mmCIF file of C-alpha atoms in Angstrom:
data_model
loop_
_atom_site.group_PDB
_atom_site.id
_atom_site.type_symbol
_atom_site.label_atom_id
_atom_site.label_comp_id
_atom_site.label_asym_id
_atom_site.label_seq_id
_atom_site.Cartn_x
_atom_site.Cartn_y
_atom_site.Cartn_z
ATOM 1 C CA MET A 1 0.000 0.000 0.000
ATOM 2 C CA SER A 2 1.462 3.322 -1.049
ATOM 3 C CA ASP A 3 2.129 6.147 1.376
ATOM 4 C CA PRO A 4 1.028 9.555 -0.032
ATOM 5 C CA ALA A 5 3.605 11.373 2.073
ATOM 6 C CA ARG A 6 6.347 9.149 0.656
ATOM 7 C CA ASP A 7 5.319 10.083 -2.881
ATOM 8 C CA ASP A 8 5.271 13.820 -2.136
ATOM 9 C CA PRO A 9 8.390 15.478 -3.661
ATOM 10 C CA ALA A 10 7.986 18.403 -1.279
ATOM 11 C CA ARG A 11 8.708 16.032 1.616
ATOM 12 C CA ASN A 12 11.242 13.655 0.175
ATOM 13 C CA GLY A 13 13.085 15.516 -2.579
ATOM 14 C CA PRO A 14 12.880 14.554 -6.261
ATOM 15 C CA ALA A 15 11.648 11.095 -7.053
ATOM 16 C CA ARG A 16 14.440 8.837 -8.281
ATOM 17 C CA ASN A 17 12.553 7.655 -11.339
ATOM 18 C CA GLU A 18 12.115 8.948 -14.859
ATOM 19 C CA PRO A 19 11.598 12.720 -15.449
ATOM 20 C CA ALA A 20 7.955 12.171 -16.423
ATOM 21 C CA GLY A 21 7.261 10.648 -13.025
ATOM 22 C CA ARG A 22 9.006 13.503 -11.217
ATOM 23 C CA PHE A 23 6.972 16.004 -13.208
ATOM 24 C CA ARG A 24 3.652 14.279 -12.439
ATOM 25 C CA ARG A 25 4.433 14.259 -8.708
ATOM 26 C CA LEU A 26 5.477 17.892 -8.797
ATOM 27 C CA GLU A 27 2.320 18.903 -10.656
ATOM 28 C CA LEU A 28 0.173 17.006 -8.136
ATOM 29 C CA THR A 29 1.911 18.741 -5.239
ATOM 30 C CA VAL A 30 1.435 22.189 -6.769
ATOM 31 C CA ARG A 31 -2.221 21.654 -7.630
ATOM 32 C CA ARG A 32 -3.034 20.239 -4.223
ATOM 33 C CA ARG A 33 -1.122 22.671 -2.029
ATOM 34 C CA VAL A 34 0.060 25.854 -3.757
ATOM 35 C CA ASP A 35 -2.205 26.585 -6.721
ATOM 36 C CA GLY A 36 -3.328 30.151 -7.414
ATOM 37 C CA LEU A 37 -0.226 32.325 -7.939
ATOM 38 C CA LEU A 38 -0.351 34.935 -10.687
ATOM 39 C CA GLN A 39 -2.586 33.070 -13.080
ATOM 40 C CA GLY A 40 -4.328 34.783 -15.983
ATOM 41 C CA ASP A 41 -3.793 38.384 -17.059
ATOM 42 C CA ALA A 42 -1.300 40.427 -15.066
ATOM 43 C CA ASP A 43 -1.389 44.116 -14.198
ATOM 44 C CA GLY A 44 1.403 46.111 -15.777
ATOM 45 C CA HIS A 45 3.684 48.611 -14.070
ATOM 46 C CA ALA A 46 2.745 51.496 -16.364
ATOM 47 C CA LEU A 47 -0.422 53.081 -17.751
ATOM 48 C CA GLY A 48 -1.786 51.648 -20.970
ATOM 49 C CA PRO A 49 -4.656 49.676 -22.518
ATOM 50 C CA GLY A 50 -6.726 47.956 -19.877
ATOM 51 C CA SER A 51 -10.003 47.979 -17.972
ATOM 52 C CA ASP A 52 -9.129 49.181 -14.451
ATOM 53 C CA PRO A 53 -9.065 52.982 -13.938
ATOM 54 C CA GLU A 54 -5.810 54.202 -12.466
ATOM 55 C CA GLU A 55 -5.209 57.931 -13.059
ATOM 56 C CA LEU A 56 -7.497 60.902 -13.704
ATOM 57 C CA THR A 57 -6.088 63.376 -16.259
ATOM 58 C CA GLN A 58 -7.333 66.295 -18.327
ATOM 59 C CA TYR A 59 -8.687 65.276 -21.699
ATOM 60 C CA GLN A 60 -6.459 65.799 -24.722
ATOM 61 C CA PRO A 61 -7.704 65.748 -28.327
ATOM 62 C CA GLY A 62 -7.498 62.291 -29.807
ATOM 63 C CA GLN A 63 -7.984 60.402 -26.533
ATOM 64 C CA ASP A 64 -10.807 57.907 -26.037
ATOM 65 C CA VAL A 65 -13.932 59.909 -25.168
ATOM 66 C CA ARG A 66 -15.486 56.807 -23.617
ATOM 67 C CA ARG A 67 -13.081 57.240 -20.701
ATOM 68 C CA ILE A 68 -14.365 60.712 -19.813
ATOM 69 C CA ASP A 69 -15.541 61.094 -16.213
ATOM 70 C CA TRP A 70 -18.596 63.328 -16.606
ATOM 71 C CA ASN A 71 -18.961 64.019 -12.877
ATOM 72 C CA VAL A 72 -15.450 65.455 -12.616
ATOM 73 C CA THR A 73 -15.911 67.257 -15.917
ATOM 74 C CA ALA A 74 -19.087 68.919 -14.602
ATOM 75 C CA ARG A 75 -17.393 70.015 -11.351
ATOM 76 C CA THR A 76 -14.254 71.420 -12.967
ATOM 77 C CA GLY A 77 -15.683 72.745 -16.230
ATOM 78 C CA ASP A 78 -12.879 70.983 -18.133
ATOM 79 C CA PRO A 79 -13.156 67.471 -19.599
ATOM 80 C CA HIS A 80 -11.280 64.819 -17.593
ATOM 81 C CA LEU A 81 -10.857 61.136 -18.300
ATOM 82 C CA TRP A 82 -9.533 58.047 -16.602
ATOM 83 C CA ARG A 83 -6.344 56.447 -17.857
ATOM 84 C CA THR A 84 -6.149 52.730 -17.218
ATOM 85 C CA ARG A 85 -3.493 50.348 -16.000
ATOM 86 C CA ALA A 86 -2.059 48.204 -18.757
ATOM 87 C CA GLN A 87 -3.072 44.556 -18.718
ATOM 88 C CA HIS A 88 -1.198 41.869 -20.592
ATOM 89 C CA GLU A 89 -0.148 38.282 -20.443
ATOM 90 C CA LEU A 90 2.512 37.586 -17.844
ATOM 91 C CA ASP A 91 6.148 37.160 -18.872
ATOM 92 C CA THR A 92 8.109 35.228 -16.235
ATOM 93 C CA TRP A 93 11.849 34.541 -16.128
ATOM 94 C CA LEU A 94 13.382 31.969 -13.798
ATOM 95 C CA LEU A 95 17.083 32.277 -12.953
ATOM 96 C CA VAL A 96 18.191 29.039 -11.278
ATOM 97 C CA ASP A 97 21.592 28.725 -9.572
ATOM 98 C CA ARG A 98 23.100 25.251 -10.180
ATOM 99 C CA SER A 99 26.662 26.200 -9.254
ATOM 100 C CA PRO A 100 28.745 23.777 -7.133
ATOM 101 C CA SER A 101 27.833 25.527 -3.864
ATOM 102 C CA MET A 102 24.253 24.391 -4.494
ATOM 103 C CA ALA A 103 25.346 20.712 -4.570
ATOM 104 C CA PHE A 104 25.172 20.493 -0.789
ATOM 105 C CA GLY A 105 22.571 19.110 1.572
ATOM 106 C CA THR A 106 22.469 17.376 4.930
ATOM 107 C CA ALA A 107 18.697 17.112 5.406
ATOM 108 C CA ARG A 108 16.070 15.793 2.987
ATOM 109 C CA THR A 109 17.838 16.685 -0.223
ATOM 110 C CA GLU A 110 20.446 19.005 -1.765
ATOM 111 C CA LYS A 111 19.995 22.722 -2.313
ATOM 112 C CA VAL A 112 20.021 22.370 -6.092
ATOM 113 C CA ASP A 113 17.110 19.897 -5.929
ATOM 114 C CA VAL A 114 15.054 22.314 -3.833
ATOM 115 C CA ALA A 115 15.915 25.162 -6.210
ATOM 116 C CA GLU A 116 14.766 23.228 -9.265
ATOM 117 C CA GLN A 117 11.536 22.110 -7.590
ATOM 118 C CA VAL A 118 10.634 25.625 -6.439
ATOM 119 C CA ALA A 119 11.425 27.065 -9.876
ATOM 120 C CA ALA A 120 9.361 24.367 -11.601
ATOM 121 C CA ALA A 121 6.484 25.056 -9.195
ATOM 122 C CA VAL A 122 6.562 28.754 -10.138
ATOM 123 C CA GLY A 123 6.414 27.708 -13.780
ATOM 124 C CA LEU A 124 3.280 25.674 -13.094
ATOM 125 C CA LEU A 125 1.713 28.420 -10.999
ATOM 126 C CA THR A 126 2.175 31.044 -13.702
ATOM 127 C CA ASN A 127 0.788 28.787 -16.402
ATOM 128 C CA GLY A 128 -2.086 30.535 -18.184
ATOM 129 C CA PRO A 129 -3.356 31.644 -21.594
ATOM 130 C CA GLY A 130 -0.640 33.673 -23.295
ATOM 131 C CA ASN A 131 1.770 33.499 -20.350
ATOM 132 C CA ARG A 132 5.378 32.571 -21.129
ATOM 133 C CA VAL A 133 8.220 31.380 -18.900
ATOM 134 C CA GLY A 134 11.918 31.625 -19.792
ATOM 135 C CA ILE A 135 14.709 29.939 -17.828
ATOM 136 C CA GLY A 136 18.323 30.854 -17.128
ATOM 137 C CA LEU A 137 20.680 28.264 -15.631
ATOM 138 C CA ILE A 138 23.947 29.082 -13.829
ATOM 139 C CA ASP A 139 26.446 26.223 -13.661
ATOM 140 C CA GLU A 140 30.160 25.465 -14.017
ATOM 141 C CA ALA A 141 29.888 25.811 -17.803
ATOM 142 C CA GLY A 142 28.391 29.293 -17.770
ATOM 143 C CA LEU A 143 24.939 30.813 -18.173
ATOM 144 C CA HIS A 144 22.472 28.901 -20.338
ATOM 145 C CA TRP A 145 19.001 29.947 -21.489
ATOM 146 C CA ILE A 146 15.887 27.931 -22.228
ATOM 147 C CA SER A 147 13.645 29.932 -24.543
ATOM 148 C CA PRO A 148 10.279 31.207 -23.216
ATOM 149 C CA ARG A 149 7.452 28.688 -23.397
ATOM 150 C CA PRO A 150 4.173 27.960 -21.587
ATOM 151 C CA GLY A 151 4.626 27.543 -17.853
ATOM 152 C CA ARG A 152 3.820 23.845 -17.828
ATOM 153 C CA ALA A 153 6.390 23.153 -20.552
ATOM 154 C CA ALA A 154 8.995 25.206 -18.655
ATOM 155 C CA ALA A 155 8.329 23.225 -15.476
ATOM 156 C CA ALA A 156 8.699 19.972 -17.392
ATOM 157 C CA ALA A 157 12.031 21.172 -18.814
ATOM 158 C CA LEU A 158 13.329 21.827 -15.292
ATOM 159 C CA THR A 159 12.469 18.293 -14.171
ATOM 160 C CA ARG A 160 14.505 16.887 -17.068
ATOM 161 C CA LEU A 161 17.763 18.628 -16.135
ATOM 162 C CA ASP A 162 20.868 16.555 -15.529
ATOM 163 C CA ALA A 163 22.550 16.554 -12.137
ATOM 164 C CA ALA A 164 24.422 19.741 -11.276
ATOM 165 C CA ALA A 165 28.212 19.801 -11.300
ATOM 166 C CA ARG A 166 29.868 18.692 -8.082
ATOM 167 C CA GLN A 167 33.139 20.618 -8.286
ATOM 168 C CA GLY A 168 34.823 23.562 -9.959
ATOM 169 C CA SER A 169 34.203 27.282 -9.936
ATOM 170 C CA PRO A 170 31.088 28.665 -11.642
ATOM 171 C CA ALA A 171 31.917 30.218 -15.007
ATOM 172 C CA VAL A 172 29.618 33.191 -14.377
ATOM 173 C CA SER A 173 28.870 35.126 -11.210
ATOM 174 C CA LEU A 174 25.379 35.870 -9.895
ATOM 175 C CA SER A 175 25.855 39.556 -10.697
ATOM 176 C CA ASP A 176 26.701 38.786 -14.334
ATOM 177 C CA ALA A 177 23.742 36.411 -14.517
ATOM 178 C CA LEU A 178 21.425 39.149 -13.227
ATOM 179 C CA ARG A 179 22.750 41.518 -15.883
ATOM 180 C CA GLY A 180 22.119 38.861 -18.509
ATOM 181 C CA LEU A 181 18.608 38.393 -17.190
ATOM 182 C CA GLY A 182 17.948 42.117 -17.422
ATOM 183 C CA ALA A 183 19.068 42.089 -21.048
ATOM 184 C CA ARG A 184 16.811 39.117 -21.863
ATOM 185 C CA ALA A 185 13.684 40.238 -20.012
ATOM 186 C CA ARG A 186 12.764 43.238 -22.151
ATOM 187 C CA ARG A 187 9.038 43.319 -21.403
ATOM 188 C CA ARG A 188 7.962 44.129 -17.868
ATOM 189 C CA GLY A 189 7.046 41.026 -15.928
ATOM 190 C CA LEU A 190 8.067 38.715 -13.107
ATOM 191 C CA CYS A 191 11.631 37.567 -12.446
ATOM 192 C CA VAL A 192 12.307 34.797 -9.910
ATOM 193 C CA VAL A 193 15.930 34.278 -8.848
ATOM 194 C CA VAL A 194 16.615 30.994 -7.016
ATOM 195 C CA THR A 195 20.074 30.888 -5.418
ATOM 196 C CA ASP A 196 21.917 30.409 -2.128
ATOM 197 C CA LEU A 197 23.402 33.949 -2.248
ATOM 198 C CA VAL A 198 26.813 32.486 -1.390
ATOM 199 C CA SER A 199 29.609 34.781 -2.568
ATOM 200 C CA PRO A 200 32.459 32.982 -4.390
ATOM 201 C CA ASP A 201 34.991 35.208 -2.614
ATOM 202 C CA GLY A 202 33.550 34.347 0.800
ATOM 203 C CA ALA A 203 32.241 37.860 1.463
ATOM 204 C CA ILE A 204 29.751 37.934 4.339
ATOM 205 C CA GLU A 205 29.163 41.674 4.672
ATOM 206 C CA ARG A 206 27.733 44.254 2.327
ATOM 207 C CA PRO A 207 28.116 45.494 -0.276
ATOM 208 C CA PHE A 208 27.619 42.302 -2.258
ATOM 209 C CA GLU A 209 28.518 42.287 -5.936
ATOM 210 C CA TRP A 210 24.962 41.337 -6.931
ATOM 211 C CA GLU A 211 23.244 44.271 -5.179
ATOM 212 C CA GLY A 212 23.575 46.745 -8.063
ATOM 213 C CA PRO A 213 22.348 44.408 -10.822
ATOM 214 C CA LEU A 214 19.447 43.283 -8.619
ATOM 215 C CA ARG A 215 18.436 46.889 -7.981
ATOM 216 C CA ARG A 216 18.442 47.631 -11.702
ATOM 217 C CA LEU A 217 16.313 44.540 -12.338
ATOM 218 C CA THR A 218 13.682 45.568 -9.775
ATOM 219 C CA ALA A 219 13.423 49.014 -11.360
ATOM 220 C CA ARG A 220 11.661 47.367 -14.298
ATOM 221 C CA HIS A 221 10.255 44.055 -13.052
ATOM 222 C CA ASP A 222 8.630 42.432 -10.058
ATOM 223 C CA VAL A 223 11.456 40.363 -8.592
ATOM 224 C CA ILE A 224 11.348 37.503 -6.098
ATOM 225 C CA VAL A 225 14.625 36.224 -4.648
ATOM 226 C CA VAL A 226 14.323 32.673 -3.346
ATOM 227 C CA GLU A 227 17.260 31.946 -1.029
ATOM 228 C CA VAL A 228 18.026 28.257 -0.489
ATOM 229 C CA ASP A 229 20.139 27.108 2.451
ATOM 230 C CA ASP A 230 20.928 24.062 4.583
ATOM 231 C CA PRO A 231 20.818 23.697 8.392
ATOM 232 C CA ARG A 232 24.567 22.964 8.515
ATOM 233 C CA GLU A 233 25.216 26.317 6.891
ATOM 234 C CA ARG A 234 23.667 27.996 9.932
ATOM 235 C CA GLU A 235 25.355 26.045 12.720
ATOM 236 C CA LEU A 236 27.959 23.316 13.166
ATOM 237 C CA PRO A 237 27.119 20.101 15.010
ATOM 238 C CA ASP A 238 29.504 18.625 17.543
ATOM 239 C CA VAL A 239 30.902 15.702 15.523
ATOM 240 C CA GLY A 240 34.614 15.938 16.373
ATOM 241 C CA GLU A 241 37.359 16.413 13.799
ATOM 242 C CA VAL A 242 36.113 17.096 10.265
ATOM 243 C CA VAL A 243 37.585 18.258 6.970
ATOM 244 C CA LEU A 244 35.599 21.071 5.321
ATOM 245 C CA LEU A 245 35.772 21.417 1.524
ATOM 246 C CA ASP A 246 34.835 24.447 -0.569
ATOM 247 C CA PRO A 247 33.217 22.888 -3.672
ATOM 248 C CA GLU A 248 33.929 25.928 -5.844
ATOM 249 C CA THR A 249 37.596 26.548 -4.988
ATOM 250 C CA GLY A 250 38.638 23.110 -3.767
ATOM 251 C CA ALA A 251 40.119 24.598 -0.579
ATOM 252 C CA GLN A 252 40.126 22.289 2.453
ATOM 253 C CA ARG A 253 40.390 22.971 6.151
ATOM 254 C CA GLU A 254 40.493 20.585 9.097
ATOM 255 C CA VAL A 255 38.576 21.819 12.137
ATOM 256 C CA SER A 256 37.434 20.463 15.479
ATOM 257 C CA THR A 257 33.692 20.912 15.827
ATOM 258 C CA SER A 258 34.000 19.904 19.491
ATOM 259 C CA ASP A 259 35.315 23.408 20.214
ATOM 260 C CA PRO A 260 32.299 25.373 21.555
ATOM 261 C CA GLU A 261 33.930 28.718 20.769
ATOM 262 C CA LEU A 262 34.309 27.692 17.120
ATOM 263 C CA ARG A 263 30.656 26.655 16.886
ATOM 264 C CA ILE A 264 29.512 29.916 18.462
ATOM 265 C CA ALA A 265 31.719 31.991 16.160
ATOM 266 C CA TYR A 266 30.481 30.065 13.135
ATOM 267 C CA ALA A 267 26.822 30.612 14.122
ATOM 268 C CA MET A 268 27.437 34.350 14.625
ATOM 269 C CA VAL A 269 29.137 34.743 11.241
ATOM 270 C CA THR A 270 26.395 32.870 9.383
ATOM 271 C CA ALA A 271 23.679 34.848 11.204
ATOM 272 C CA LEU A 272 25.415 38.070 10.147
ATOM 273 C CA HIS A 273 25.521 36.871 6.542
ATOM 274 C CA ARG A 274 21.800 36.025 6.585
ATOM 275 C CA ASP A 275 20.939 39.441 8.019
ATOM 276 C CA GLU A 276 23.107 41.251 5.484
ATOM 277 C CA THR A 277 21.712 39.360 2.482
ATOM 278 C CA ALA A 278 18.136 39.968 3.657
ATOM 279 C CA ALA A 279 18.860 43.674 4.063
ATOM 280 C CA ALA A 280 20.429 43.847 0.597
ATOM 281 C CA VAL A 281 17.424 42.166 -1.032
ATOM 282 C CA ARG A 282 15.014 44.509 0.781
ATOM 283 C CA ALA A 283 17.083 47.539 -0.197
ATOM 284 C CA ALA A 284 16.816 46.478 -3.833
ATOM 285 C CA ARG A 285 12.989 46.361 -3.423
ATOM 286 C CA ALA A 286 12.807 42.674 -4.283
ATOM 287 C CA GLU A 287 10.650 40.212 -2.404
ATOM 288 C CA HIS A 288 12.550 37.655 -0.354
ATOM 289 C CA LEU A 289 11.653 34.030 0.310
ATOM 290 C CA ARG A 290 13.869 31.665 2.285
ATOM 291 C CA VAL A 291 13.575 27.905 1.954
ATOM 292 C CA SER A 292 15.839 25.243 3.435
ATOM 293 C CA THR A 293 16.684 21.652 2.578
ATOM 294 C CA ASP A 294 14.942 20.602 5.813
ATOM 295 C CA ASP A 295 11.762 22.532 4.961
ATOM 296 C CA ASP A 296 8.566 21.365 3.347
ATOM 297 C CA TRP A 297 9.149 23.704 0.410
ATOM 298 C CA ALA A 298 5.539 23.442 -0.792
ATOM 299 C CA ALA A 299 4.234 24.657 2.585
ATOM 300 C CA VAL A 300 6.748 27.534 2.623
ATOM 301 C CA LEU A 301 5.794 28.527 -0.922
ATOM 302 C CA ALA A 302 2.075 28.304 -0.090
ATOM 303 C CA ARG A 303 2.498 30.715 2.845
ATOM 304 C CA PHE A 304 4.431 33.100 0.638
ATOM 305 C CA VAL A 305 1.730 32.984 -2.049
ATOM 306 C CA LYS A 306 -0.996 33.655 0.522
ATOM 307 C CA ASP A 307 0.868 36.649 1.974
ATOM 308 C CA ARG A 308 1.594 37.976 -1.509
ATOM 309 C CA ARG A 309 -2.054 37.861 -2.523
ATOM 310 C CA ARG A 310 -3.005 39.777 0.630
ATOM 311 C CA ALA A 311 -0.659 42.642 -0.276
ATOM 312 C CA PRO A 312 -1.172 43.279 -4.006
ATOM 313 C CA ALA A 313 0.054 46.869 -3.748
ATOM 314 C CA ARG A 314 3.617 45.599 -3.306
ATOM 315 C CA ARG A 315 3.487 44.034 -6.753
ATOM 316 C CA HIS A 316 2.198 47.070 -8.637
ATOM 317 C CA ARG A 317 4.924 49.675 -8.314
ATOM 318 C CA ARG A 318 4.418 52.121 -11.169
ATOM 319 C CA THR A 319 7.196 53.785 -13.068
ATOM 320 C CA PRO A 320 6.683 57.543 -13.553
#
C-alpha cells in the first residue's frame, strides 16, 4: 500500500525515477497545495490599454472619449478622463543557480534539488493563456538559457535537467547572470531568482557584488529572490574532527567541531551573513523568500503565495 507522504516530492526531494514521473508528482503537489499564484492576465507597471481605472487626467484631443468622467468634468468645467493600468499576459523569467555551492545538503535533499523544484512550481503556478516562462541556468559551464514557453512546458524542462556539477568554480557570477537576465527580459514582468546567495569570494558583509544588478532589475520588473540554504550552513554540530571542503575553490580545512567557541563563532558569522543578504534584497525592493533543505518547500511557498495575494500593492509599483 502506497504512502502519499512518501510520494510527495515536497517532503522527500525529487523522485528517483524517470523525469515524467518527477513532473507528475510535482504537478500534483502544486495543484493540491500551492495553486493560485499569478494566473491569468497580469497588471502592468505602467499606464496603458486595460479595464481598471488608475489615473485621472485632463482630456487631450485624440484620446478615447469613452473614458471621460462626466462628474469630474461637470465640477471642474474641463473634460477629464480616466487612464487605465495596462493589462497583458505575464512574462516570467526563472534564474536558477546550479553552481557547485548548491550541490550540498544534509537534510532531505540538496539545495540544487530544492531550487529546481521551487522554480518548476513557479512555472506551473504562472501557467495561463498567453503566459510565457523563460529559464536561465547558472552552472560550471556558464549561463544557459531555455527559450520562453508555456509555464507547464517550462516546469517539465526543469524536471529533465541533468545533475548539477559537483566541483569547480562557476563560469559566471550571480551579478553577471542578473545583468544577462535584465538584457533578456525586455518586457515588464516577473523575475524569480533561485540561489543560495553564497559569494564565491567568501564575502559575508555588504556590499555584495549582486546588489547593483538586482536593484536595476527591480526598477523594471517584479522580482522575487528565493534563497536556499541548509541547516549545517547555519550552525555546526559537535561531531569531532572534520575536513571542510569548498566545492567551488577546492580549498580544504580541518577543524574540530568539538570546540564550543568555534561553533559559536560560526553561528554568529552565518547569522550576520543572513541578516546582510536579507537587508540587501530589501534595499533592492525585491521580495525575499527563504527555503531550506529541511523545509517542506511546498508549505513555505504556499504561505508566501498567501501573503503575496493579501498585499497586491507591493506588486504594482508604477514607473513615472
